[in-house]
Amino acid sequence: MSDEKTILLDIADGVATITLNRPDRLNSFTAAMHEELRGALAAVREDKSVRCLLLTGAGRGFCAGQDLSDRAVAPGQEAPDLGASIETNYNPLVRSLRELPMPVVCAVNGVAAGAGANIALACDIVLAARSASFIQAFCKIGLIPDSGGTWTLPRLVGHARAMGLAMLGDKVSAEQAEAWGMIWKAVDDDKLAEEAGALARQLATQPTHGLALIKRALNVSLDNDLDTQLDLERDLQREAGRTQDYREGVAAFVAKRAPKFEGR
Ligand code: T3D
């Protein structure tokens, strides 16, 4: 076994970049990689200098979901408890990304399959290289979309497309994903790292607390009725109105100068 890190973490200019790093297995997940990723996400949460997370993959793939090499079951052998794997690894990961109080940008550098696709789609703003693709590969091995896929997909692309993608496991190109509203933007392959980095650095200069409140409001909006959402907006706006960044934003507007947000 190699002792190379399966997760790389780099922090600079207010941006934490996490790179999935098992390129020879298309960055598919092992239990050890999940553990390293949990550690990296904890470090990101604790580092007050971090105001945006950028998630990407090393090599030609973004992530091919669960590493299937230890999932083959010999006749007579008991099947692994996939529910336990989901509970321990994938669900906490998706919750972490959704709950992280800062924008999470995903730069999908290549194929995103199985849980890899749905982890990408759990991020707040998804850019994908034009050659990248998204595959709900689960149905091809008798599984169901996990990592929030059955929740996220219908919300992004509607019931009919979600059902087709989940049952057929067809490959969706980055451009198709953009056209369907599944992701923010498809970009030329050789521009992905540059564009995603610039976007993440720009977001890291913005009112981080305010962006986290936007994320909270939008992440629950499709499950709330209008009254509930109006009440939530009132509460979150009250909180936003008490931030230093709101003061700075208004002061800068009135003084006709560029704001300098501190993220609090
Ligand atoms: O088990 C649990 O804990 C429950 C949770 C499950 C969550 C899931 O994600 S289930 C779904 C698992 N993922 C898949 O089913 C996708 C499997 N991979 C593929 O279908 C294809 O590799 C791709 C469509 C993603 C890419 O195809 P292609 O032709 O570009 O690449 P390739 O040649 O298939 O893969 C390159 C190498 O990566 C290859 O190894 P080799 O031949 O060079 O030694 C391949 O075996 C390896 N690889 C790709 N995906 C996985 C993998 N190795 C282990 N696990 C993988 N998921």
Short mmCIF file of C-alpha atoms and ligand atoms in Angstrom, two decimals:
data_model
loop_
_atom_site.label_atom_id
_atom_site.label_comp_id
_atom_site.label_asym_id
_atom_site.label_seq_id
_atom_site.Cartn_x
_atom_site.Cartn_y
_atom_site.Cartn_z
CA MET A 1 0.00 0.00 0.00
CA SER A 2 1.25 3.47 -0.89
CA ASP A 3 1.62 6.00 1.93
CA GLU A 4 0.88 8.85 -0.48
CA LYS A 5 -1.85 11.16 0.77
CA THR A 6 -5.25 10.46 -0.77
CA ILE A 7 -6.39 13.99 0.06
CA LEU A 8 -4.36 17.14 -0.53
CA LEU A 9 -5.18 20.32 1.37
CA ASP A 10 -3.77 23.70 0.43
CA ILE A 11 -4.77 26.98 2.05
CA ALA A 12 -3.94 30.33 0.42
CA ASP A 13 -5.67 33.68 -0.18
CA GLY A 14 -8.64 32.70 1.98
CA VAL A 15 -9.30 29.60 -0.15
CA ALA A 16 -8.89 26.01 1.03
CA THR A 17 -8.34 23.70 -1.92
CA ILE A 18 -9.07 20.03 -1.30
CA THR A 19 -7.88 17.68 -4.04
CA LEU A 20 -9.06 14.07 -4.19
CA ASN A 21 -5.81 12.28 -4.90
CA ARG A 22 -6.07 8.66 -6.07
CA PRO A 23 -5.73 9.42 -9.77
CA ASP A 24 -4.93 5.85 -10.86
CA ARG A 25 -8.36 4.77 -9.46
CA LEU A 26 -10.12 7.92 -10.76
CA ASN A 27 -10.12 9.22 -7.16
CA SER A 28 -12.62 6.59 -6.04
CA PHE A 29 -13.18 6.47 -2.30
CA THR A 30 -11.71 4.04 0.19
CA ALA A 31 -12.47 4.18 3.91
CA ALA A 32 -9.00 5.65 4.49
CA MET A 33 -9.65 8.39 1.95
CA HIS A 34 -12.95 9.25 3.66
CA GLU A 35 -11.09 9.53 6.93
CA GLU A 36 -8.48 11.84 5.44
CA LEU A 37 -11.20 13.95 3.87
CA ARG A 38 -13.01 14.26 7.20
CA GLY A 39 -9.74 15.49 8.72
CA ALA A 40 -9.23 18.03 5.94
CA LEU A 41 -12.79 19.34 6.27
CA ALA A 42 -12.37 19.68 10.03
CA ALA A 43 -9.17 21.68 9.44
CA VAL A 44 -11.04 23.91 6.98
CA ARG A 45 -13.86 24.51 9.46
CA GLU A 46 -11.41 25.45 12.21
CA ASP A 47 -9.16 27.74 10.16
CA LYS A 48 -10.58 31.25 10.52
CA SER A 49 -8.58 32.45 7.49
CA VAL A 50 -10.59 30.19 5.16
CA ARG A 51 -13.57 31.86 3.49
CA CYS A 52 -14.16 29.54 0.53
CA LEU A 53 -13.63 25.83 -0.15
CA LEU A 54 -12.60 24.58 -3.59
CA LEU A 55 -12.98 20.84 -4.22
CA THR A 56 -11.38 19.13 -7.21
CA GLY A 57 -9.70 15.90 -8.32
CA ALA A 58 -6.19 14.93 -9.39
CA GLY A 59 -5.52 13.42 -12.80
CA ARG A 60 -8.08 12.73 -15.52
CA GLY A 61 -11.09 12.02 -13.30
CA PHE A 62 -12.94 13.91 -10.59
CA CYS A 63 -14.20 10.90 -8.63
CA ALA A 64 -15.58 7.47 -9.59
CA GLY A 65 -17.51 7.03 -6.34
CA GLN A 66 -16.86 4.10 -4.04
CA ASP A 67 -13.73 2.05 -4.78
CA LEU A 68 -15.32 -1.22 -5.86
CA SER A 69 -12.18 -3.32 -5.57
CA ASP A 70 -13.07 -4.59 -2.10
CA ARG A 71 -16.79 -4.87 -2.80
CA ALA A 72 -16.71 -8.13 -4.76
CA VAL A 73 -18.46 -10.84 -2.74
CA ALA A 74 -17.57 -14.50 -3.22
CA PRO A 75 -20.45 -17.03 -3.32
CA GLY A 76 -21.53 -17.87 0.22
CA GLN A 77 -19.76 -14.82 1.64
CA GLU A 78 -21.81 -12.18 3.43
CA ALA A 79 -22.30 -8.91 1.55
CA PRO A 80 -20.76 -5.79 3.09
CA ASP A 81 -23.20 -3.54 4.95
CA LEU A 82 -23.49 -0.65 2.52
CA GLY A 83 -25.85 1.15 4.89
CA ALA A 84 -23.01 1.33 7.41
CA SER A 85 -20.67 2.70 4.76
CA ILE A 86 -23.20 5.38 3.83
CA GLU A 87 -23.87 6.26 7.45
CA THR A 88 -20.19 6.47 8.39
CA ASN A 89 -18.74 8.04 5.26
CA TYR A 90 -20.97 9.44 2.53
CA ASN A 91 -23.79 11.00 4.56
CA PRO A 92 -21.48 12.93 6.91
CA LEU A 93 -19.49 14.14 3.89
CA VAL A 94 -22.56 15.49 2.09
CA ARG A 95 -23.82 17.09 5.31
CA SER A 96 -20.40 18.71 5.87
CA LEU A 97 -20.40 20.26 2.41
CA ARG A 98 -23.98 21.49 2.68
CA GLU A 99 -23.50 22.89 6.18
CA LEU A 100 -20.07 24.45 5.80
CA PRO A 101 -20.66 28.15 6.54
CA MET A 102 -18.89 29.39 3.42
CA PRO A 103 -19.24 28.89 -0.33
CA VAL A 104 -18.08 25.53 -1.65
CA VAL A 105 -16.93 25.58 -5.28
CA CYS A 106 -16.43 22.29 -7.12
CA ALA A 107 -14.12 22.09 -10.13
CA VAL A 108 -15.09 18.86 -11.87
CA ASN A 109 -11.95 18.10 -13.84
CA GLY A 110 -13.09 14.81 -15.40
CA VAL A 111 -15.59 12.01 -15.01
CA ALA A 112 -17.76 12.17 -11.87
CA ALA A 113 -19.49 8.83 -11.40
CA GLY A 114 -21.61 7.24 -8.67
CA ALA A 115 -21.13 9.01 -5.35
CA GLY A 116 -18.52 11.16 -7.10
CA ALA A 117 -21.24 12.78 -9.21
CA ASN A 118 -23.49 13.46 -6.25
CA ILE A 119 -20.69 14.79 -4.06
CA ALA A 120 -19.92 17.30 -6.83
CA LEU A 121 -23.61 18.23 -7.08
CA ALA A 122 -23.77 18.75 -3.31
CA CYS A 123 -21.37 21.69 -3.67
CA ASP A 124 -22.69 25.23 -3.96
CA ILE A 125 -21.24 26.30 -7.30
CA VAL A 126 -20.12 23.62 -9.75
CA LEU A 127 -17.82 24.30 -12.69
CA ALA A 128 -16.92 21.43 -14.99
CA ALA A 129 -14.30 20.99 -17.68
CA ARG A 130 -15.96 20.58 -21.09
CA SER A 131 -14.57 17.03 -21.31
CA ALA A 132 -15.95 16.10 -17.87
CA SER A 133 -19.12 14.07 -17.42
CA PHE A 134 -21.60 13.03 -14.75
CA ILE A 135 -22.79 9.43 -14.48
CA GLN A 136 -25.35 8.04 -12.03
CA ALA A 137 -23.50 4.73 -12.32
CA PHE A 138 -25.28 3.09 -9.37
CA CYS A 139 -28.04 1.36 -11.41
CA LYS A 140 -25.38 -0.52 -13.40
CA ILE A 141 -24.34 -2.41 -10.28
CA GLY A 142 -27.78 -2.77 -8.70
CA LEU A 143 -27.54 0.21 -6.33
CA ILE A 144 -29.49 3.43 -5.92
CA PRO A 145 -28.11 6.96 -6.18
CA ASP A 146 -26.67 7.92 -2.79
CA SER A 147 -24.74 10.89 -1.41
CA GLY A 148 -27.97 12.85 -1.68
CA GLY A 149 -28.55 12.01 -5.34
CA THR A 150 -32.22 11.11 -4.97
CA TRP A 151 -32.75 14.46 -3.22
CA THR A 152 -30.47 16.68 -5.29
CA LEU A 153 -31.17 15.41 -8.80
CA PRO A 154 -34.93 16.06 -8.97
CA ARG A 155 -34.36 19.50 -7.48
CA LEU A 156 -31.76 20.34 -10.11
CA VAL A 157 -33.14 18.71 -13.24
CA GLY A 158 -36.75 17.73 -12.43
CA HIS A 159 -38.39 14.35 -11.87
CA ALA A 160 -38.35 13.04 -15.45
CA ARG A 161 -34.65 13.66 -16.02
CA ALA A 162 -33.73 12.50 -12.51
CA MET A 163 -35.57 9.22 -13.09
CA GLY A 164 -33.99 8.73 -16.52
CA LEU A 165 -30.49 9.44 -15.27
CA ALA A 166 -30.89 7.24 -12.18
CA MET A 167 -32.40 4.29 -14.06
CA LEU A 168 -30.30 4.43 -17.22
CA GLY A 169 -26.97 5.61 -15.85
CA ASP A 170 -26.35 7.61 -19.02
CA LYS A 171 -23.34 9.86 -19.24
CA VAL A 172 -24.22 13.59 -19.04
CA SER A 173 -21.65 15.85 -20.63
CA ALA A 174 -20.60 19.06 -18.86
CA GLU A 175 -22.36 21.11 -21.52
CA GLN A 176 -25.57 19.12 -21.15
CA ALA A 177 -25.30 19.48 -17.37
CA GLU A 178 -25.03 23.23 -17.78
CA ALA A 179 -27.95 23.34 -20.23
CA TRP A 180 -30.11 21.33 -17.79
CA GLY A 181 -29.23 23.59 -14.83
CA MET A 182 -27.42 20.76 -13.09
CA ILE A 183 -24.23 22.80 -12.75
CA TRP A 184 -23.25 26.47 -12.91
CA LYS A 185 -20.95 26.40 -15.92
CA ALA A 186 -18.93 24.26 -18.33
CA VAL A 187 -15.52 25.74 -19.13
CA ASP A 188 -12.71 24.85 -21.49
CA ASP A 189 -10.51 22.13 -20.01
CA ASP A 190 -7.37 24.25 -19.98
CA LYS A 191 -9.22 27.09 -18.23
CA LEU A 192 -10.92 25.07 -15.46
CA ALA A 193 -8.27 25.40 -12.74
CA GLU A 194 -7.73 29.07 -13.50
CA GLU A 195 -11.45 29.95 -13.59
CA ALA A 196 -12.35 27.91 -10.54
CA GLY A 197 -9.40 29.35 -8.60
CA ALA A 198 -10.30 32.91 -9.57
CA LEU A 199 -13.95 32.35 -8.63
CA ALA A 200 -12.99 30.86 -5.26
CA ARG A 201 -10.56 33.72 -4.52
CA GLN A 202 -13.22 36.26 -5.45
CA LEU A 203 -15.80 34.56 -3.20
CA ALA A 204 -13.23 34.56 -0.38
CA THR A 205 -13.24 38.38 -0.43
CA GLN A 206 -17.03 38.59 -0.09
CA PRO A 207 -19.23 38.77 3.05
CA THR A 208 -18.68 35.16 4.14
CA HIS A 209 -21.28 35.16 6.90
CA GLY A 210 -23.84 36.64 4.53
CA LEU A 211 -23.02 34.01 1.89
CA ALA A 212 -23.41 31.28 4.50
CA LEU A 213 -26.87 32.65 5.33
CA ILE A 214 -27.80 32.68 1.63
CA LYS A 215 -26.72 29.05 1.45
CA ARG A 216 -28.87 28.17 4.48
CA ALA A 217 -31.94 29.87 3.01
CA LEU A 218 -31.64 28.36 -0.47
CA ASN A 219 -30.80 24.87 0.76
CA VAL A 220 -34.16 24.59 2.53
CA SER A 221 -36.32 26.69 0.21
CA LEU A 222 -37.74 23.86 -1.89
CA ASP A 223 -38.89 22.07 1.25
CA ASN A 224 -40.60 25.08 2.84
CA ASP A 225 -43.90 26.77 2.07
CA LEU A 226 -43.81 30.50 1.36
CA ASP A 227 -44.78 31.51 4.91
CA THR A 228 -42.05 29.42 6.45
CA GLN A 229 -39.50 30.74 3.99
CA LEU A 230 -40.58 34.36 4.60
CA ASP A 231 -40.10 33.82 8.33
CA LEU A 232 -36.70 32.27 7.72
CA GLU A 233 -35.68 35.21 5.51
CA ARG A 234 -36.72 37.59 8.29
CA ASP A 235 -34.58 35.73 10.83
CA LEU A 236 -31.55 35.35 8.59
CA GLN A 237 -31.77 38.97 7.42
CA ARG A 238 -31.83 40.06 11.05
CA GLU A 239 -28.62 38.09 11.56
CA ALA A 240 -27.07 39.43 8.34
CA GLY A 241 -27.94 42.98 9.39
CA ARG A 242 -25.85 42.56 12.52
CA THR A 243 -22.66 41.60 10.69
CA GLN A 244 -19.63 43.83 10.33
CA ASP A 245 -19.72 43.17 6.59
CA TYR A 246 -23.21 44.65 6.26
CA ARG A 247 -21.98 47.83 7.98
CA GLU A 248 -18.98 47.90 5.70
CA GLY A 249 -21.08 47.27 2.58
CA VAL A 250 -23.42 50.15 3.31
CA ALA A 251 -20.59 52.49 4.42
CA ALA A 252 -18.66 51.72 1.22
CA PHE A 253 -21.76 52.26 -0.92
CA VAL A 254 -22.49 55.63 0.68
CA ALA A 255 -18.84 56.73 0.43
CA LYS A 256 -18.68 55.49 -3.19
CA ARG A 257 -15.65 53.32 -2.50
CA ALA A 258 -14.94 49.59 -2.86
CA PRO A 259 -15.97 47.59 0.22
CA LYS A 260 -13.42 45.65 2.24
CA PHE A 261 -15.24 42.67 3.72
CA GLU A 262 -13.76 40.69 6.57
CA GLY A 263 -16.16 37.78 6.45
CA ARG A 264 -17.86 38.47 9.75
O1 T3D B 1 -20.03 0.58 -1.35
C1 T3D B 1 -20.43 1.47 -0.62
O2 T3D B 1 -19.80 1.91 0.33
C2 T3D B 1 -21.78 2.10 -0.94
C3 T3D B 1 -21.60 3.37 -1.63
C4 T3D B 1 -21.56 3.42 -2.97
C5 T3D B 1 -21.32 4.68 -3.65
C6 T3D B 1 -20.94 4.50 -5.09
O3 T3D B 1 -20.26 5.40 -5.59
S1 T3D B 1 -21.43 3.13 -5.94
C7 T3D B 1 -20.84 3.45 -7.58
C8 T3D B 1 -19.38 3.11 -7.72
N1 T3D B 1 -18.80 3.61 -8.94
C9 T3D B 1 -19.04 3.09 -10.12
O4 T3D B 1 -19.81 2.18 -10.32
C10 T3D B 1 -18.23 3.63 -11.28
C11 T3D B 1 -17.20 2.64 -11.73
N2 T3D B 1 -16.35 3.19 -12.77
C12 T3D B 1 -16.75 3.32 -14.04
O5 T3D B 1 -17.87 3.03 -14.41
C13 T3D B 1 -15.75 3.85 -15.00
O6 T3D B 1 -14.47 3.68 -14.45
C14 T3D B 1 -15.93 5.33 -15.35
C15 T3D B 1 -17.20 5.48 -16.21
C16 T3D B 1 -16.05 6.18 -14.08
C17 T3D B 1 -14.72 5.84 -16.16
O7 T3D B 1 -14.51 4.99 -17.25
P1 T3D B 1 -13.13 5.09 -18.07
O8 T3D B 1 -13.27 4.15 -19.23
O9 T3D B 1 -12.83 6.51 -18.34
O10 T3D B 1 -12.01 4.61 -17.05
P2 T3D B 1 -11.72 3.11 -16.57
O11 T3D B 1 -10.72 2.48 -17.48
O12 T3D B 1 -12.97 2.38 -16.30
O13 T3D B 1 -11.03 3.40 -15.14
C18 T3D B 1 -9.67 3.75 -15.01
C19 T3D B 1 -9.11 2.92 -13.89
O14 T3D B 1 -9.79 3.31 -12.67
C20 T3D B 1 -9.36 1.44 -14.09
O15 T3D B 1 -8.28 0.75 -13.49
P3 T3D B 1 -7.16 0.03 -14.44
O16 T3D B 1 -7.87 -0.85 -15.39
O17 T3D B 1 -6.46 1.19 -15.10
O18 T3D B 1 -6.29 -0.68 -13.46
C21 T3D B 1 -10.60 1.21 -13.27
O19 T3D B 1 -10.73 -0.12 -12.82
C22 T3D B 1 -10.36 2.15 -12.10
N3 T3D B 1 -11.64 2.54 -11.48
C23 T3D B 1 -12.58 3.33 -12.00
N4 T3D B 1 -13.63 3.42 -11.16
C24 T3D B 1 -13.31 2.66 -10.09
C25 T3D B 1 -12.05 2.08 -10.29
N5 T3D B 1 -11.48 1.26 -9.41
C26 T3D B 1 -12.18 1.00 -8.29
N6 T3D B 1 -13.40 1.51 -8.03
C27 T3D B 1 -13.99 2.34 -8.90
N7 T3D B 1 -15.20 2.89 -8.60
#
